[in-house]
Amino acid sequence: MQYRRFGKTNLDLSVFSLGTMRYLASEENAINTIYKGVGLGINHLETAPGYGNSEKYLGSALSNGLPRSRQQLYITSKISPGIPAAKISEAIDLSLTRLQTDYLDCLAIHGINTQEHLDNVLHSEYIKALQGAIADGRVKHLGFSTHGSLELILAAIHTDLFAFINLHYYYFFQRHAPAVALAHKKDMGIFIISPADKGGKLYQPSATLQQLCQPFSPLEINYRFLLSNPQITTLSFGPANPEELEILSKIADKTEFLTPAEQETFHRLETHASQTLALDYCHQCYACLPCPETINIPEILRLRNLTVAYNMTDYGQYRYRMFENAGHWFPGNKGNKCTECGDCLPRCPHKLNIPELLQHTHQQLNGKNGRRLWE
């Protein structure tokens, strides 16, 4: 296991962090999973009050003894941006009680997804409550997670209020590259969340994707894309059981720059997508927005890109069905809400027939609404 400095927090974190959203089958399973992860060298554990019994189970693991002491482990939990300032101290205390510890190494504002969220966090009373928890030692470092737009993320970084960021950024979703660069410039710790699941359900890859990634697995090549970037500190790894941690012994020390073979794999993926999608390839420039019907056109067409180019239909359906079902966590209407107004057409530099592509994607990916992972 390799370790990297988590920005201005000066914590040396393992390049893989243990996400605790999926180990909830039982307390015994959770404890065994945490024990296995810490034994493999993981020293950063991420939880949240909203992840079922995650905090409680992690607290049980800490009290039962782990291969590292509490002082050798770094724990991140979260707090809502919408919570009243007067309730912040109580919420932190409840997390500490469930975790059976007297301090959090890191506290993340959980989901600064809208401008309203950011405005609320920047309110003087909210900041005062957070600063109080830092002053009395219950919280060491403050950061935020986000599912918001790139513009909102950059604005949050520019506040200089935060020491770290929990961010969605993967090989198959590189829209947030400017946020990675700005956070690094600000000396923030950069924690990439859900690279296996939100990054493409890469633990269940299509046969097409597996073939294109040979001699690597799709999951491995995505991890290498991220770990080869020295600006990124750590990646979330969210196992459902101890057995899923076995892959770490293969990849947790591979943090060097991309090898020629890996570079060739990425070139092969890009060439295949370009040739397969041809004139219908969405380049993710976001010039089509805003949409009068609040359709998240770029994201829908990104899912279409992946479905058509790599047969990532399962992932495409999983994400597409979140539209209109997850609020600010995954905003935007589905493609069938397109009225063919034509507002986006002159703005697309590649002259895509966007209304037609939206309808096609809806027909291919729509179905029963999905649920958030921990539901």
Coordinates of N, CA, C and O in Angstrom, one line a residue, residues 3-4 38 46 78 107 113-114 125 139 154 159 175 190 196 199 207 218 247 261 270 282 324-325 349:
Y3 N 1.2 5.6 0.2 CA 0.6 6.6 0.9 C 0.9 8.0 0.3 O 2.0 8.2 -0.2
R4 N 0.0 8.9 0.4 CA 0.2 10.2 -0.2 C -0.3 11.3 0.8 O -1.2 11.1 1.6
V38 N -7.9 -2.7 6.9 CA -6.8 -2.1 7.7 C -5.6 -3.0 7.7 O -4.5 -2.5 7.6
E46 N -14.0 6.1 5.5 CA -15.0 7.1 5.2 C -16.4 6.6 5.5 O -16.8 5.5 5.0
K78 N -19.6 12.8 7.8 CA -20.1 13.9 7.0 C -21.3 14.6 7.8 O -21.8 14.1 8.7
L107 N -14.1 16.1 8.6 CA -15.5 16.3 8.4 C -15.8 16.9 7.1 O -15.3 17.9 6.7
N113 N -24.3 20.4 -3.6 CA -24.8 20.1 -4.9 C -25.4 21.3 -5.6 O -25.7 21.2 -6.8
T114 N -25.8 22.3 -4.9 CA -26.5 23.4 -5.4 C -26.0 24.7 -4.9 O -25.3 24.7 -3.9
E125 N -23.2 32.0 10.6 CA -23.5 31.1 11.8 C -23.1 29.7 11.5 O -22.7 29.0 12.4
V139 N -13.2 18.1 15.6 CA -13.0 18.0 14.2 C -11.6 18.6 13.9 O -11.3 19.7 14.4
L154 N -16.0 24.6 -8.6 CA -14.9 25.6 -8.7 C -15.2 26.7 -7.7 O -14.3 27.2 -7.0
T159 N -13.6 29.4 -2.3 CA -13.9 30.0 -1.0 C -12.7 29.9 -0.1 O -12.7 30.7 0.9
R175 N -14.9 15.4 -16.9 CA -15.5 16.7 -16.8 C -14.8 17.5 -15.7 O -14.6 18.7 -15.8
I190 N -7.3 15.5 -2.3 CA -8.3 15.1 -3.3 C -8.6 13.7 -3.2 O -7.8 12.8 -3.3
A196 N -15.2 2.7 -8.8 CA -15.6 1.4 -9.4 C -17.1 1.4 -9.8 O -17.5 0.9 -10.9
G199 N -18.0 5.1 -11.5 CA -17.0 5.2 -12.6 C -17.3 4.3 -13.8 O -16.6 4.2 -14.8
A207 N -18.5 -7.6 -22.0 CA -17.5 -8.3 -22.7 C -16.7 -7.4 -23.7 O -15.5 -7.6 -23.8
P218 N -11.0 -3.8 -16.8 CA -11.5 -2.4 -16.9 C -11.3 -1.7 -15.5 O -11.0 -0.5 -15.4
I247 N -8.4 -7.6 -4.4 CA -7.8 -7.0 -5.6 C -6.7 -5.9 -5.2 O -5.8 -5.6 -5.9
A261 N 2.2 0.1 -22.2 CA 1.1 -0.8 -22.4 C -0.3 -0.2 -22.0 O -1.3 -0.4 -22.6
E270 N -10.1 4.9 -26.8 CA -10.5 6.2 -27.5 C -10.8 6.0 -29.0 O -11.8 6.5 -29.5
C282 N -20.7 12.4 -28.9 CA -20.8 13.6 -28.0 C -19.4 13.9 -27.4 O -18.9 13.0 -26.6
E324 N -34.7 12.2 -12.5 CA -36.1 12.5 -11.9 C -36.4 11.6 -10.7 O -37.5 11.5 -10.3
N325 N -35.3 11.0 -10.1 CA -35.5 10.1 -9.0 C -34.6 10.4 -7.8 O -34.7 9.8 -6.8
P349 N -21.1 22.4 -31.4 CA -20.1 22.5 -32.5 C -20.0 21.4 -33.4 O -19.4 21.5 -34.5

